[in-house]
Coordinates of N, CA and C in Angstrom, one line a residue:
M1 N 90.6 92.4 72.3 CA 90.9 91.0 71.9 C 90.3 90.6 70.6
N2 N 89.0 90.9 70.4 CA 88.3 90.5 69.2 C 89.0 91.0 67.9
D3 N 89.7 92.2 68.0 CA 90.4 92.7 66.8 C 91.6 91.9 66.4
E4 N 92.1 91.0 67.3 CA 93.3 90.3 67.0 C 93.0 89.0 66.3
I5 N 91.7 88.5 66.3 CA 91.4 87.3 65.6 C 90.8 87.6 64.2
P6 N 91.4 87.1 63.2 CA 91.1 87.4 61.8 C 89.8 86.8 61.3
S7 N 89.2 85.9 62.0 CA 88.0 85.2 61.5 C 87.1 84.8 62.7
I8 N 85.8 84.6 62.4 CA 85.0 84.0 63.5 C 85.0 82.5 63.4
I9 N 85.5 81.9 62.4 CA 85.5 80.5 62.3 C 86.9 79.9 62.8
N10 N 86.8 78.9 63.6 CA 88.0 78.1 64.0 C 88.3 77.1 63.0
H11 N 87.2 76.3 62.6 CA 87.4 75.3 61.6 C 86.0 74.8 61.2
V12 N 86.0 74.1 60.0 CA 84.8 73.4 59.6 C 85.2 72.0 59.2
S13 N 84.3 71.1 59.2 CA 84.6 69.7 58.9 C 83.6 69.2 57.9
I14 N 84.0 68.5 56.9 CA 83.0 67.8 56.0 C 83.3 66.4 56.0
G15 N 82.3 65.6 55.8 CA 82.4 64.1 55.7 C 82.7 63.7 54.3
T16 N 83.4 62.5 54.2 CA 83.6 61.9 52.9 C 83.5 60.4 53.1
N17 N 83.0 59.8 52.0 CA 82.9 58.4 51.9 C 84.1 57.8 51.1
R18 N 85.0 58.7 50.6 CA 86.1 58.3 49.8 C 87.3 59.0 50.2
L19 N 87.8 58.7 51.4 CA 88.8 59.5 52.1 C 90.1 59.7 51.2
D20 N 90.6 58.6 50.7 CA 91.9 58.7 49.9 C 91.7 59.5 48.7
E21 N 90.6 59.4 48.0 CA 90.3 60.2 46.8 C 90.1 61.6 47.2
A22 N 89.4 61.8 48.3 CA 89.1 63.2 48.7 C 90.4 63.9 49.1
I23 N 91.3 63.2 49.7 CA 92.6 63.8 50.1 C 93.3 64.2 48.8
E24 N 93.4 63.4 47.8 CA 94.0 63.7 46.5 C 93.3 65.0 45.9
F25 N 92.0 65.0 45.9 CA 91.2 66.1 45.4 C 91.6 67.4 46.1
Y26 N 91.5 67.4 47.4 CA 91.8 68.6 48.2 C 93.2 69.0 48.2
D27 N 94.2 68.0 48.2 CA 95.6 68.4 48.0 C 95.8 69.3 46.8
A28 N 95.2 68.9 45.7 CA 95.3 69.7 44.5 C 94.6 71.0 44.5
V29 N 93.3 70.9 44.8 CA 92.4 72.1 44.8 C 92.8 73.2 45.8
L30 N 93.1 72.8 47.0 CA 93.4 73.8 48.0 C 94.8 74.4 47.8
A31 N 95.7 73.7 47.1 CA 97.0 74.3 46.9 C 96.8 75.5 46.0
T32 N 95.8 75.6 45.2 CA 95.6 76.8 44.3 C 95.4 78.1 45.1
V33 N 94.8 77.9 46.3 CA 94.6 79.1 47.2 C 95.6 79.2 48.3
G34 N 96.7 78.4 48.2 CA 97.8 78.6 49.1 C 97.7 77.7 50.4
A35 N 96.7 76.8 50.4 CA 96.5 76.0 51.6 C 97.2 74.6 51.4
S36 N 97.6 74.0 52.5 CA 98.3 72.7 52.5 C 97.8 71.9 53.7
R37 N 98.2 70.7 53.8 CA 97.9 69.8 54.9 C 98.5 70.4 56.2
Q38 N 97.7 70.6 57.2 CA 98.2 71.1 58.5 C 98.2 70.0 59.6
H39 N 97.3 69.0 59.4 CA 97.2 68.0 60.4 C 96.6 66.7 59.8
E40 N 97.0 65.6 60.2 CA 96.5 64.3 59.7 C 96.2 63.4 60.9
V41 N 95.1 62.7 60.8 CA 94.7 61.6 61.7 C 94.6 60.4 60.7
P42 N 95.6 59.4 60.8 CA 95.6 58.3 59.8 C 94.3 57.6 59.7
D43 N 93.9 57.4 58.4 CA 92.7 56.6 58.0 C 91.4 57.3 58.6
F44 N 91.5 58.6 59.0 CA 90.3 59.2 59.5 C 90.1 60.6 58.9
A45 N 91.1 61.5 58.9 CA 90.9 62.9 58.6 C 92.2 63.5 58.1
V46 N 92.1 64.6 57.3 CA 93.2 65.5 57.0 C 92.6 66.9 57.1
A47 N 93.4 67.8 57.7 CA 93.0 69.2 57.9 C 93.9 70.1 57.0
Y48 N 93.3 71.1 56.4 CA 94.0 72.0 55.5 C 93.9 73.4 56.1
G49 N 94.9 74.2 55.7 CA 94.9 75.6 56.0 C 96.2 76.3 55.6
K50 N 96.3 77.5 55.9 CA 97.6 78.2 55.6 C 98.5 78.2 56.8
F51 N 97.9 78.5 58.0 CA 98.7 78.6 59.2 C 98.2 77.6 60.3
F52 N 97.0 77.1 60.2 CA 96.5 76.2 61.2 C 95.4 75.4 60.5
P53 N 94.9 74.3 61.1 CA 93.9 73.4 60.4 C 92.5 74.0 60.5
E54 N 92.1 74.6 59.4 CA 90.8 75.2 59.3 C 89.7 74.4 58.6
F55 N 90.1 73.6 57.6 CA 89.2 72.9 56.8 C 89.5 71.4 56.9
W56 N 88.6 70.6 57.6 CA 88.8 69.2 57.8 C 88.0 68.4 56.8
V57 N 88.6 67.3 56.2 CA 88.0 66.4 55.4 C 88.1 65.0 56.1
Q58 N 87.0 64.4 56.5 CA 87.1 63.2 57.3 C 86.0 62.2 57.1
R59 N 86.3 61.0 57.6 CA 85.2 60.0 57.7 C 84.2 60.5 58.8
P60 N 82.9 60.3 58.7 CA 82.0 60.7 59.7 C 82.4 60.0 61.0
F61 N 82.4 60.7 62.1 CA 82.8 60.3 63.4 C 81.9 59.1 63.9
N62 N 80.6 59.1 63.5 CA 79.7 58.1 64.0 C 79.8 56.8 63.1
G63 N 80.7 56.8 62.1 CA 80.9 55.6 61.3 C 79.9 55.4 60.2
E64 N 78.9 56.2 60.1 CA 77.8 56.1 59.1 C 78.3 56.8 57.8
S65 N 77.5 56.7 56.8 CA 77.9 57.3 55.5 C 77.8 58.8 55.6
A66 N 78.7 59.5 54.9 CA 78.7 61.0 54.8 C 77.6 61.4 53.9
S67 N 77.0 62.6 54.2 CA 76.0 63.1 53.3 C 76.3 64.6 53.2
T68 N 75.7 65.3 52.3 CA 75.8 66.7 52.1 C 74.6 67.5 52.5
A69 N 74.8 68.8 52.8 CA 73.6 69.6 53.2 C 73.2 70.5 52.0
N70 N 72.0 70.4 51.6 CA 71.5 71.3 50.6 C 71.5 72.7 51.0
G71 N 72.2 73.6 50.2 CA 72.2 75.0 50.6 C 73.5 75.4 51.3
A72 N 74.3 74.4 51.8 CA 75.6 74.7 52.4 C 76.7 74.7 51.4
H73 N 77.6 75.6 51.6 CA 78.8 75.5 50.8 C 80.0 76.2 51.6
F74 N 81.2 75.9 51.1 CA 82.4 76.4 51.8 C 83.2 77.2 50.8
S75 N 83.5 78.4 51.2 CA 84.2 79.3 50.3 C 85.7 79.6 50.7
F76 N 86.6 79.6 49.8 CA 88.0 79.8 50.0 C 88.4 81.1 49.4
L77 N 89.2 81.9 50.1 CA 89.7 83.2 49.6 C 90.8 83.0 48.6
A78 N 90.7 83.7 47.5 CA 91.8 83.7 46.5 C 92.3 85.2 46.4
L79 N 93.6 85.3 46.0 CA 94.2 86.6 45.9 C 93.9 87.3 44.5
S80 N 93.4 86.5 43.6 CA 93.2 87.1 42.2 C 92.1 86.3 41.5
R81 N 91.6 86.9 40.4 CA 90.7 86.1 39.6 C 91.4 85.0 38.9
A82 N 92.7 85.1 38.6 CA 93.4 84.0 38.0 C 93.5 82.8 38.9
I83 N 93.6 83.1 40.2 CA 93.6 81.9 41.1 C 92.2 81.3 41.2
V84 N 91.1 82.1 41.2 CA 89.8 81.5 41.1 C 89.6 80.6 39.9
D85 N 90.1 81.1 38.8 CA 90.0 80.3 37.5 C 90.8 79.0 37.7
E86 N 92.0 79.1 38.3 CA 92.8 77.9 38.5 C 92.2 76.9 39.4
F87 N 91.6 77.4 40.5 CA 90.9 76.6 41.5 C 89.8 75.8 40.7
Y88 N 89.0 76.5 39.9 CA 87.9 75.8 39.2 C 88.5 74.8 38.2
Q89 N 89.5 75.1 37.5 CA 90.0 74.2 36.5 C 90.6 72.9 37.2
V90 N 91.4 73.2 38.2 CA 92.0 72.1 38.9 C 91.0 71.2 39.6
A91 N 89.9 71.8 40.1 CA 88.9 71.0 40.7 C 88.2 70.1 39.7
L92 N 87.9 70.6 38.5 CA 87.3 69.8 37.5 C 88.2 68.7 37.0
E93 N 89.5 69.0 36.9 CA 90.5 68.0 36.4 C 90.6 66.9 37.5
A94 N 90.4 67.2 38.8 CA 90.5 66.3 39.9 C 89.2 65.5 40.1
G95 N 88.2 65.7 39.3 CA 87.0 64.9 39.4 C 85.8 65.7 39.9
G96 N 85.9 67.0 40.2 CA 84.8 67.8 40.7 C 83.9 68.1 39.5
T97 N 82.7 68.6 39.8 CA 81.7 69.0 38.8 C 81.3 70.4 38.9
C98 N 81.1 71.1 37.8 CA 80.7 72.5 37.8 C 79.5 72.8 38.6
A99 N 79.5 73.8 39.4 CA 78.3 74.3 40.1 C 78.2 75.8 39.8
G100 N 79.0 76.3 38.9 CA 79.0 77.7 38.5 C 80.4 78.1 38.1
P101 N 80.6 78.4 36.8 CA 81.9 78.7 36.3 C 82.4 80.0 36.8
P102 N 83.7 80.3 36.7 CA 84.3 81.5 37.2 C 83.6 82.7 36.5
G103 N 83.4 83.7 37.3 CA 82.8 85.0 36.7 C 82.3 85.9 37.8
L104 N 81.9 87.1 37.4 CA 81.3 88.0 38.3 C 80.0 87.6 38.8
R105 N 79.7 87.9 40.1 CA 78.4 87.6 40.7 C 77.8 88.9 41.2
P106 N 77.2 89.7 40.3 CA 76.8 91.0 40.7 C 75.7 91.0 41.8
D107 N 75.1 89.9 42.0 CA 74.1 89.9 43.2 C 74.8 90.0 44.5
Y108 N 76.1 89.7 44.5 CA 76.9 89.7 45.8 C 77.8 91.0 45.8
G109 N 77.8 91.8 44.8 CA 78.5 93.0 44.7 C 79.1 93.2 43.3
P110 N 79.4 94.4 42.9 CA 79.8 94.6 41.5 C 81.2 94.0 41.2
D111 N 82.0 93.7 42.1 CA 83.3 93.1 41.8 C 83.5 91.7 42.4
Y112 N 82.4 91.1 42.8 CA 82.5 89.8 43.4 C 82.7 88.7 42.3
Y113 N 83.9 88.1 42.3 CA 84.3 87.1 41.3 C 84.5 85.8 42.0
A114 N 83.8 84.8 41.5 CA 83.8 83.5 42.2 C 83.6 82.3 41.2
A115 N 83.9 81.1 41.6 CA 83.6 79.9 40.9 C 83.2 78.9 41.9
Y116 N 82.3 78.0 41.5 CA 81.7 77.0 42.4 C 81.8 75.6 41.8
V117 N 82.1 74.6 42.6 CA 82.3 73.3 42.2 C 81.8 72.3 43.3
Y118 N 81.3 71.2 42.8 CA 80.9 70.1 43.7 C 82.1 69.2 43.8
D119 N 82.5 68.8 45.1 CA 83.6 67.9 45.2 C 83.2 66.5 45.0
L120 N 84.0 65.5 45.2 CA 83.7 64.1 44.9 C 82.5 63.5 45.7
D121 N 82.2 64.1 46.9 CA 81.1 63.6 47.7 C 79.9 64.5 47.5
G122 N 80.0 65.5 46.7 CA 78.8 66.4 46.4 C 78.8 67.7 47.3
H123 N 79.8 67.9 48.0 CA 79.9 69.2 48.8 C 80.2 70.3 47.8
K124 N 79.5 71.4 48.0 CA 79.7 72.6 47.2 C 80.8 73.4 47.8
I125 N 81.8 73.7 46.9 CA 82.9 74.6 47.4 C 83.1 75.7 46.4
E126 N 83.6 76.8 46.9 CA 83.8 78.0 46.1 C 85.2 78.6 46.3
A127 N 85.6 79.3 45.4 CA 86.8 80.2 45.5 C 86.3 81.6 45.1
N128 N 86.7 82.6 45.9 CA 86.3 84.0 45.5 C 87.4 85.0 45.9
V129 N 87.4 86.1 45.2 CA 88.3 87.2 45.5 C 87.6 88.2 46.3
I130 N 88.2 88.6 47.4 CA 87.6 89.6 48.2 C 87.5 90.9 47.4
P131 N 86.3 91.4 47.2 CA 86.2 92.7 46.4 C 87.1 93.7 46.9
G132 N 87.8 94.3 46.0 CA 88.8 95.4 46.3 C 90.2 94.9 46.6
L133 N 90.4 93.5 46.7 CA 91.7 93.0 47.1 C 92.6 93.0 45.9
E134 N 92.1 92.7 44.7 CA 93.0 92.7 43.5 C 93.5 94.0 43.2

């Protein structure tokens, strides 16, 4: 049974203080890696994925302000370096800020290619190519 499930993650959720703007940001950025809206809860959350809702952007459930976790980040798989580059550029154009431009990250492996961006709320996101996939 374990071999049939492609990931150990069902989904992750991040909080936002700017839901409408965050939806615009993630609509653009996640399209670069082939993800789209999979589920919506009006005025509360939008979930993205390729086949099911894996990445949720939402207002905090407790009604308090969203905050970020230092050291946490979310990585999205890309099929090529060109897609990583596009992810980075689209994120910056949508209001994100650089957390590490596209390039090789030899500390993670000789072919590990990634880019890092902070979203509108300060969450760190990444796109990377699975080494050997290209």
